[in-house]
Amino acid sequence: MSAGAAAKAKREQPRCGVCGRSFAARDLFPVDAVRHQIADDLARLNPDWRQTGYICRDDLATARRAHVEQMLLKERGELTDLEQTVIDSVARHETLATNVEADIRDRLTFGEALADRVAKFGGSWTFIIIFAVIIAIWMTINVLPLVGKAPFDPYPFILLNLALSCLAAIQAPLIMMSQHRQEAKDRLRSENDYRINLKAELEIRHLHEKLDHLLVRQWQRLAEIQQIQLEIMEDLDRRAKTT
């Protein structure tokens, strides 16, 4: 292709009415398909944005993001970081769902993982049964001493009480550490659920707006077709009268 033909082809490429750059047809969006709320926002910033008949997807995403942000600001008065994240994901068409458990597992230190394992084992039937068996054997040995040997921890089992106290003193903070981490997991889950629910709500609103926009356009097209049909019938009627 010659340089003149290439320049002509470039000039014939459709342009975005907002930024003025030329794009391939697949990267542009017809202005008639833009929802009227976003179209009004674009018209306030650039009254001639419909002139080329197209808008690029980047500018449309920016306008959509600004529209969602203004809508949330009007409803809530102030945007949090979570809501800002949702707005960005809506504009970029990104997913928000994340595996919270996997993220937390990747960030666990050795001490935190050990505390979780100890707390999990300490709250299981295996621990209860083993603990009960050890206490029963301990008491049996000291209540019924072997022949010729004195009990090493006679009743009321002072050494056993000391061992149990030490075990409880160690186990309690480990369980608390695990509970704090569970609270952190629950908080991350709730934040993730909030982001997903908010994005779903916004997307449903956009779908309703798109459907309303399509219905209005359909009615307009039907009205135009009906008007054309009436004009054709009137024209045929005039011809019939003149013949």
Short mmCIF file of N, CA and C in Angstrom, two decimals, residues 42-172:
data_model
loop_
_atom_site.label_atom_id
_atom_site.label_comp_id
_atom_site.label_asym_id
_atom_site.label_seq_id
_atom_site.Cartn_x
_atom_site.Cartn_y
_atom_site.Cartn_z
N LEU A 42 -21.49 13.34 29.34
CA LEU A 42 -20.52 13.65 28.30
C LEU A 42 -20.85 14.96 27.60
N ALA A 43 -22.14 15.23 27.41
CA ALA A 43 -22.55 16.46 26.73
C ALA A 43 -22.22 17.70 27.56
N ARG A 44 -22.26 17.56 28.89
CA ARG A 44 -21.92 18.70 29.74
C ARG A 44 -20.43 19.04 29.63
N LEU A 45 -19.60 18.02 29.43
CA LEU A 45 -18.17 18.26 29.33
C LEU A 45 -17.74 18.59 27.90
N ASN A 46 -18.41 17.96 26.93
CA ASN A 46 -18.04 18.15 25.52
C ASN A 46 -19.32 18.13 24.69
N PRO A 47 -19.90 19.29 24.41
CA PRO A 47 -21.19 19.33 23.70
C PRO A 47 -21.16 18.69 22.32
N ASP A 48 -19.99 18.64 21.68
CA ASP A 48 -19.91 18.11 20.30
C ASP A 48 -19.43 16.66 20.26
N TRP A 49 -19.59 15.92 21.35
CA TRP A 49 -19.02 14.57 21.37
C TRP A 49 -19.77 13.61 20.45
N ARG A 50 -21.01 13.94 20.06
CA ARG A 50 -21.77 13.08 19.14
C ARG A 50 -21.42 13.32 17.67
N GLN A 51 -20.59 14.28 17.38
CA GLN A 51 -20.38 14.71 16.01
C GLN A 51 -19.86 13.59 15.11
N THR A 52 -18.93 12.80 15.59
CA THR A 52 -18.37 11.72 14.77
C THR A 52 -19.23 10.47 14.77
N GLY A 53 -20.16 10.37 15.71
CA GLY A 53 -21.02 9.19 15.77
C GLY A 53 -20.46 8.05 16.58
N TYR A 54 -19.24 8.22 17.11
CA TYR A 54 -18.60 7.13 17.86
C TYR A 54 -17.90 7.69 19.10
N ILE A 55 -17.66 6.79 20.05
CA ILE A 55 -16.85 7.10 21.23
C ILE A 55 -15.96 5.89 21.50
N CYS A 56 -14.71 6.13 21.84
CA CYS A 56 -13.81 5.00 22.08
C CYS A 56 -14.13 4.36 23.43
N ARG A 57 -13.71 3.13 23.58
CA ARG A 57 -14.05 2.38 24.79
C ARG A 57 -13.36 2.93 26.03
N ASP A 58 -12.18 3.50 25.86
CA ASP A 58 -11.49 4.09 27.02
C ASP A 58 -12.25 5.29 27.56
N ASP A 59 -12.68 6.17 26.66
CA ASP A 59 -13.45 7.35 27.10
C ASP A 59 -14.81 6.95 27.65
N LEU A 60 -15.40 5.91 27.08
CA LEU A 60 -16.68 5.43 27.60
C LEU A 60 -16.51 4.84 29.00
N ALA A 61 -15.42 4.11 29.22
CA ALA A 61 -15.16 3.56 30.55
C ALA A 61 -14.92 4.67 31.56
N THR A 62 -14.20 5.72 31.14
CA THR A 62 -13.97 6.85 32.04
C THR A 62 -15.27 7.56 32.39
N ALA A 63 -16.13 7.76 31.40
CA ALA A 63 -17.42 8.40 31.65
C ALA A 63 -18.30 7.52 32.53
N ARG A 64 -18.24 6.23 32.29
CA ARG A 64 -19.04 5.33 33.11
C ARG A 64 -18.57 5.35 34.56
N ARG A 65 -17.26 5.36 34.75
CA ARG A 65 -16.71 5.42 36.10
C ARG A 65 -17.14 6.70 36.81
N ALA A 66 -17.06 7.83 36.10
CA ALA A 66 -17.47 9.11 36.71
C ALA A 66 -18.95 9.11 37.05
N HIS A 67 -19.77 8.49 36.19
CA HIS A 67 -21.21 8.43 36.45
C HIS A 67 -21.51 7.61 37.70
N VAL A 68 -20.86 6.45 37.82
CA VAL A 68 -21.07 5.59 38.99
C VAL A 68 -20.60 6.30 40.26
N GLU A 69 -19.46 6.98 40.16
CA GLU A 69 -18.92 7.68 41.33
C GLU A 69 -19.87 8.79 41.78
N GLN A 70 -20.40 9.56 40.83
CA GLN A 70 -21.35 10.61 41.19
C GLN A 70 -22.64 10.05 41.76
N MET A 71 -23.07 8.92 41.23
CA MET A 71 -24.29 8.29 41.74
C MET A 71 -24.11 7.83 43.19
N LEU A 72 -22.97 7.21 43.48
CA LEU A 72 -22.72 6.76 44.85
C LEU A 72 -22.50 7.93 45.79
N LEU A 73 -21.84 8.98 45.31
CA LEU A 73 -21.64 10.16 46.15
C LEU A 73 -22.98 10.80 46.50
N LYS A 74 -23.90 10.80 45.55
CA LYS A 74 -25.21 11.39 45.80
C LYS A 74 -25.99 10.56 46.81
N GLU A 75 -25.83 9.23 46.77
CA GLU A 75 -26.58 8.35 47.66
C GLU A 75 -25.95 8.24 49.04
N ARG A 76 -24.61 8.22 49.11
CA ARG A 76 -23.92 7.92 50.36
C ARG A 76 -23.21 9.12 50.97
N GLY A 77 -22.96 10.14 50.17
CA GLY A 77 -22.32 11.33 50.70
C GLY A 77 -20.80 11.25 50.72
N GLU A 78 -20.25 10.07 50.87
CA GLU A 78 -18.79 9.90 50.93
C GLU A 78 -18.45 8.49 50.48
N LEU A 79 -17.34 8.37 49.76
CA LEU A 79 -16.92 7.08 49.23
C LEU A 79 -15.77 6.53 50.06
N THR A 80 -15.89 5.27 50.44
CA THR A 80 -14.82 4.59 51.14
C THR A 80 -13.85 3.98 50.13
N ASP A 81 -12.74 3.45 50.63
CA ASP A 81 -11.77 2.80 49.74
C ASP A 81 -12.38 1.58 49.07
N LEU A 82 -13.23 0.84 49.80
CA LEU A 82 -13.87 -0.33 49.21
C LEU A 82 -14.77 0.07 48.05
N GLU A 83 -15.55 1.13 48.24
CA GLU A 83 -16.45 1.58 47.17
C GLU A 83 -15.66 2.12 45.98
N GLN A 84 -14.53 2.77 46.26
CA GLN A 84 -13.68 3.24 45.17
C GLN A 84 -13.12 2.06 44.37
N THR A 85 -12.77 0.99 45.07
CA THR A 85 -12.30 -0.22 44.38
C THR A 85 -13.38 -0.80 43.48
N VAL A 86 -14.62 -0.80 43.97
CA VAL A 86 -15.74 -1.31 43.17
C VAL A 86 -15.95 -0.46 41.93
N ILE A 87 -15.87 0.86 42.09
CA ILE A 87 -16.05 1.76 40.94
C ILE A 87 -14.99 1.49 39.88
N ASP A 88 -13.74 1.34 40.31
CA ASP A 88 -12.66 1.05 39.36
C ASP A 88 -12.89 -0.27 38.64
N SER A 89 -13.36 -1.28 39.37
CA SER A 89 -13.58 -2.58 38.74
C SER A 89 -14.75 -2.53 37.75
N VAL A 90 -15.77 -1.73 38.06
CA VAL A 90 -16.90 -1.58 37.13
C VAL A 90 -16.43 -0.91 35.85
N ALA A 91 -15.58 0.10 35.98
CA ALA A 91 -15.09 0.81 34.79
C ALA A 91 -14.20 -0.09 33.94
N ARG A 92 -13.40 -0.94 34.58
CA ARG A 92 -12.47 -1.80 33.84
C ARG A 92 -13.06 -3.17 33.53
N HIS A 93 -14.31 -3.41 33.94
CA HIS A 93 -14.98 -4.70 33.71
C HIS A 93 -14.17 -5.86 34.31
N GLU A 94 -13.69 -5.66 35.52
CA GLU A 94 -12.91 -6.68 36.20
C GLU A 94 -13.78 -7.41 37.23
N THR A 95 -13.36 -8.62 37.58
CA THR A 95 -14.06 -9.38 38.61
C THR A 95 -13.47 -9.03 39.98
N LEU A 96 -14.33 -9.16 41.00
CA LEU A 96 -13.92 -8.82 42.36
C LEU A 96 -13.81 -10.04 43.27
N ALA A 97 -14.40 -11.13 42.89
CA ALA A 97 -14.41 -12.31 43.76
C ALA A 97 -12.99 -12.83 43.96
N THR A 98 -12.60 -13.01 45.20
CA THR A 98 -11.28 -13.53 45.54
C THR A 98 -11.41 -14.65 46.55
N ASN A 99 -10.42 -15.53 46.58
CA ASN A 99 -10.39 -16.62 47.55
C ASN A 99 -9.69 -16.11 48.81
N VAL A 100 -10.50 -15.69 49.79
CA VAL A 100 -9.95 -15.10 51.01
C VAL A 100 -9.08 -16.11 51.76
N GLU A 101 -9.51 -17.35 51.82
CA GLU A 101 -8.75 -18.37 52.56
C GLU A 101 -7.35 -18.54 51.98
N ALA A 102 -7.26 -18.56 50.66
CA ALA A 102 -5.95 -18.72 50.02
C ALA A 102 -5.04 -17.52 50.31
N ASP A 103 -5.62 -16.31 50.27
CA ASP A 103 -4.82 -15.11 50.55
C ASP A 103 -4.28 -15.13 51.97
N ILE A 104 -5.12 -15.54 52.93
CA ILE A 104 -4.68 -15.56 54.33
C ILE A 104 -3.63 -16.64 54.54
N ARG A 105 -3.82 -17.80 53.91
CA ARG A 105 -2.84 -18.89 54.05
C ARG A 105 -1.47 -18.47 53.53
N ASP A 106 -1.46 -17.72 52.46
CA ASP A 106 -0.18 -17.31 51.88
C ASP A 106 0.57 -16.33 52.78
N ARG A 107 -0.15 -15.61 53.64
CA ARG A 107 0.48 -14.59 54.49
C ARG A 107 0.73 -15.07 55.91
N LEU A 108 0.43 -16.33 56.22
CA LEU A 108 0.62 -16.84 57.58
C LEU A 108 2.10 -17.03 57.89
N THR A 109 2.50 -16.63 59.08
CA THR A 109 3.85 -16.92 59.56
C THR A 109 3.87 -18.30 60.19
N PHE A 110 5.07 -18.79 60.51
CA PHE A 110 5.18 -20.11 61.13
C PHE A 110 4.47 -20.15 62.48
N GLY A 111 4.64 -19.10 63.30
CA GLY A 111 3.98 -19.06 64.61
C GLY A 111 2.47 -19.04 64.50
N GLU A 112 1.94 -18.29 63.52
CA GLU A 112 0.49 -18.22 63.35
C GLU A 112 -0.08 -19.56 62.87
N ALA A 113 0.64 -20.21 61.95
CA ALA A 113 0.19 -21.53 61.48
C ALA A 113 0.24 -22.54 62.61
N LEU A 114 1.30 -22.48 63.45
CA LEU A 114 1.39 -23.40 64.59
C LEU A 114 0.27 -23.16 65.59
N ALA A 115 -0.06 -21.89 65.85
CA ALA A 115 -1.15 -21.58 66.77
C ALA A 115 -2.48 -22.11 66.24
N ASP A 116 -2.69 -22.01 64.94
CA ASP A 116 -3.94 -22.54 64.36
C ASP A 116 -4.01 -24.05 64.52
N ARG A 117 -2.89 -24.73 64.29
CA ARG A 117 -2.89 -26.20 64.42
C ARG A 117 -3.14 -26.61 65.87
N VAL A 118 -2.47 -25.93 66.81
CA VAL A 118 -2.66 -26.28 68.23
C VAL A 118 -4.10 -26.02 68.65
N ALA A 119 -4.67 -24.87 68.24
CA ALA A 119 -6.05 -24.56 68.59
C ALA A 119 -7.02 -25.56 67.96
N LYS A 120 -6.73 -25.96 66.73
CA LYS A 120 -7.60 -26.95 66.07
C LYS A 120 -7.53 -28.30 66.77
N PHE A 121 -6.30 -28.71 67.17
CA PHE A 121 -6.17 -29.99 67.87
C PHE A 121 -6.78 -29.91 69.27
N GLY A 122 -6.60 -28.75 69.96
CA GLY A 122 -7.14 -28.60 71.30
C GLY A 122 -8.65 -28.58 71.36
N GLY A 123 -9.31 -28.31 70.25
CA GLY A 123 -10.77 -28.31 70.23
C GLY A 123 -11.36 -29.52 69.55
N SER A 124 -10.61 -30.61 69.53
CA SER A 124 -11.08 -31.83 68.86
C SER A 124 -11.36 -32.93 69.88
N TRP A 125 -12.15 -33.91 69.47
CA TRP A 125 -12.42 -35.07 70.33
C TRP A 125 -11.17 -35.89 70.55
N THR A 126 -10.26 -35.87 69.59
CA THR A 126 -9.00 -36.61 69.77
C THR A 126 -8.25 -36.11 70.99
N PHE A 127 -8.15 -34.77 71.12
CA PHE A 127 -7.47 -34.20 72.27
C PHE A 127 -8.20 -34.55 73.58
N ILE A 128 -9.52 -34.47 73.57
CA ILE A 128 -10.29 -34.75 74.80
C ILE A 128 -10.08 -36.20 75.24
N ILE A 129 -10.14 -37.13 74.28
CA ILE A 129 -9.99 -38.55 74.63
C ILE A 129 -8.59 -38.84 75.14
N ILE A 130 -7.56 -38.31 74.42
CA ILE A 130 -6.18 -38.54 74.86
C ILE A 130 -5.94 -37.93 76.23
N PHE A 131 -6.46 -36.72 76.44
CA PHE A 131 -6.30 -36.03 77.71
C PHE A 131 -6.97 -36.82 78.84
N ALA A 132 -8.17 -37.33 78.59
CA ALA A 132 -8.89 -38.11 79.61
C ALA A 132 -8.15 -39.40 79.94
N VAL A 133 -7.61 -40.06 78.92
CA VAL A 133 -6.87 -41.31 79.15
C VAL A 133 -5.61 -41.05 79.99
N ILE A 134 -4.87 -39.96 79.66
CA ILE A 134 -3.66 -39.64 80.41
C ILE A 134 -3.98 -39.34 81.87
N ILE A 135 -5.04 -38.56 82.12
CA ILE A 135 -5.42 -38.24 83.50
C ILE A 135 -5.84 -39.49 84.25
N ALA A 136 -6.61 -40.37 83.56
CA ALA A 136 -7.05 -41.61 84.22
C ALA A 136 -5.85 -42.48 84.59
N ILE A 137 -4.88 -42.61 83.68
CA ILE A 137 -3.68 -43.41 83.98
C ILE A 137 -2.88 -42.78 85.11
N TRP A 138 -2.71 -41.48 85.07
CA TRP A 138 -1.97 -40.76 86.11
C TRP A 138 -2.59 -41.02 87.49
N MET A 139 -3.92 -40.85 87.57
CA MET A 139 -4.59 -41.04 88.86
C MET A 139 -4.52 -42.50 89.31
N THR A 140 -4.66 -43.42 88.38
CA THR A 140 -4.63 -44.85 88.74
C THR A 140 -3.27 -45.23 89.29
N ILE A 141 -2.22 -44.76 88.65
CA ILE A 141 -0.86 -45.09 89.12
C ILE A 141 -0.62 -44.54 90.51
N ASN A 142 -1.13 -43.35 90.79
CA ASN A 142 -0.86 -42.73 92.08
C ASN A 142 -1.85 -43.16 93.17
N VAL A 143 -3.02 -43.64 92.81
CA VAL A 143 -3.97 -44.16 93.81
C VAL A 143 -3.65 -45.61 94.14
N LEU A 144 -3.29 -46.37 93.11
CA LEU A 144 -2.94 -47.78 93.30
C LEU A 144 -1.47 -47.95 92.96
N PRO A 145 -0.56 -47.59 93.85
CA PRO A 145 0.86 -47.65 93.53
C PRO A 145 1.33 -49.08 93.33
N LEU A 146 2.39 -49.19 92.56
CA LEU A 146 2.96 -50.50 92.35
C LEU A 146 3.58 -51.03 93.65
N VAL A 147 3.73 -52.35 93.72
CA VAL A 147 4.24 -52.99 94.94
C VAL A 147 5.66 -52.50 95.24
N GLY A 148 5.85 -52.00 96.46
CA GLY A 148 7.17 -51.57 96.90
C GLY A 148 7.57 -50.19 96.42
N LYS A 149 6.67 -49.48 95.75
CA LYS A 149 7.01 -48.14 95.25
C LYS A 149 5.96 -47.14 95.71
N ALA A 150 6.43 -46.00 96.20
CA ALA A 150 5.52 -44.96 96.64
C ALA A 150 5.04 -44.16 95.44
N PRO A 151 3.82 -43.60 95.50
CA PRO A 151 3.32 -42.80 94.37
C PRO A 151 4.14 -41.52 94.20
N PHE A 152 4.42 -41.15 92.96
CA PHE A 152 5.21 -39.95 92.72
C PHE A 152 4.36 -38.68 92.82
N ASP A 153 3.01 -38.81 92.75
CA ASP A 153 2.11 -37.65 92.89
C ASP A 153 0.88 -38.09 93.68
N PRO A 154 1.02 -38.26 95.00
CA PRO A 154 -0.11 -38.77 95.79
C PRO A 154 -1.27 -37.78 95.82
N TYR A 155 -2.42 -38.32 96.22
CA TYR A 155 -3.62 -37.49 96.36
C TYR A 155 -3.33 -36.32 97.30
N PRO A 156 -3.73 -35.07 96.94
CA PRO A 156 -4.66 -34.62 95.88
C PRO A 156 -3.99 -34.24 94.56
N PHE A 157 -2.95 -34.91 94.14
CA PHE A 157 -2.34 -34.77 92.82
C PHE A 157 -1.85 -33.33 92.55
N ILE A 158 -0.94 -32.87 93.39
CA ILE A 158 -0.43 -31.52 93.25
C ILE A 158 0.32 -31.34 91.93
N LEU A 159 1.13 -32.34 91.58
CA LEU A 159 1.89 -32.25 90.33
C LEU A 159 0.97 -32.23 89.11
N LEU A 160 -0.11 -33.02 89.18
CA LEU A 160 -1.08 -33.03 88.08
C LEU A 160 -1.76 -31.67 87.93
N ASN A 161 -2.11 -31.07 89.07
CA ASN A 161 -2.72 -29.73 89.02
C ASN A 161 -1.76 -28.71 88.42
N LEU A 162 -0.47 -28.82 88.77
CA LEU A 162 0.52 -27.90 88.20
C LEU A 162 0.64 -28.10 86.69
N ALA A 163 0.65 -29.36 86.26
CA ALA A 163 0.76 -29.63 84.82
C ALA A 163 -0.46 -29.10 84.07
N LEU A 164 -1.65 -29.31 84.67
CA LEU A 164 -2.87 -28.82 84.02
C LEU A 164 -2.89 -27.28 83.96
N SER A 165 -2.42 -26.64 85.02
CA SER A 165 -2.37 -25.17 85.03
C SER A 165 -1.42 -24.65 83.97
N CYS A 166 -0.25 -25.29 83.84
CA CYS A 166 0.70 -24.88 82.80
C CYS A 166 0.12 -25.09 81.40
N LEU A 167 -0.57 -26.22 81.22
CA LEU A 167 -1.18 -26.49 79.92
C LEU A 167 -2.24 -25.45 79.58
N ALA A 168 -3.07 -25.11 80.57
CA ALA A 168 -4.11 -24.10 80.33
C ALA A 168 -3.50 -22.73 80.06
N ALA A 169 -2.40 -22.39 80.79
CA ALA A 169 -1.76 -21.10 80.59
C ALA A 169 -1.15 -20.97 79.19
N ILE A 170 -0.67 -22.10 78.65
CA ILE A 170 -0.09 -22.06 77.30
C ILE A 170 -1.18 -22.12 76.23
N GLN A 171 -2.20 -22.93 76.49
CA GLN A 171 -3.24 -23.15 75.48
C GLN A 171 -4.13 -21.92 75.29
N ALA A 172 -4.40 -21.18 76.37
CA ALA A 172 -5.32 -20.03 76.28
C ALA A 172 -4.84 -18.97 75.29
#
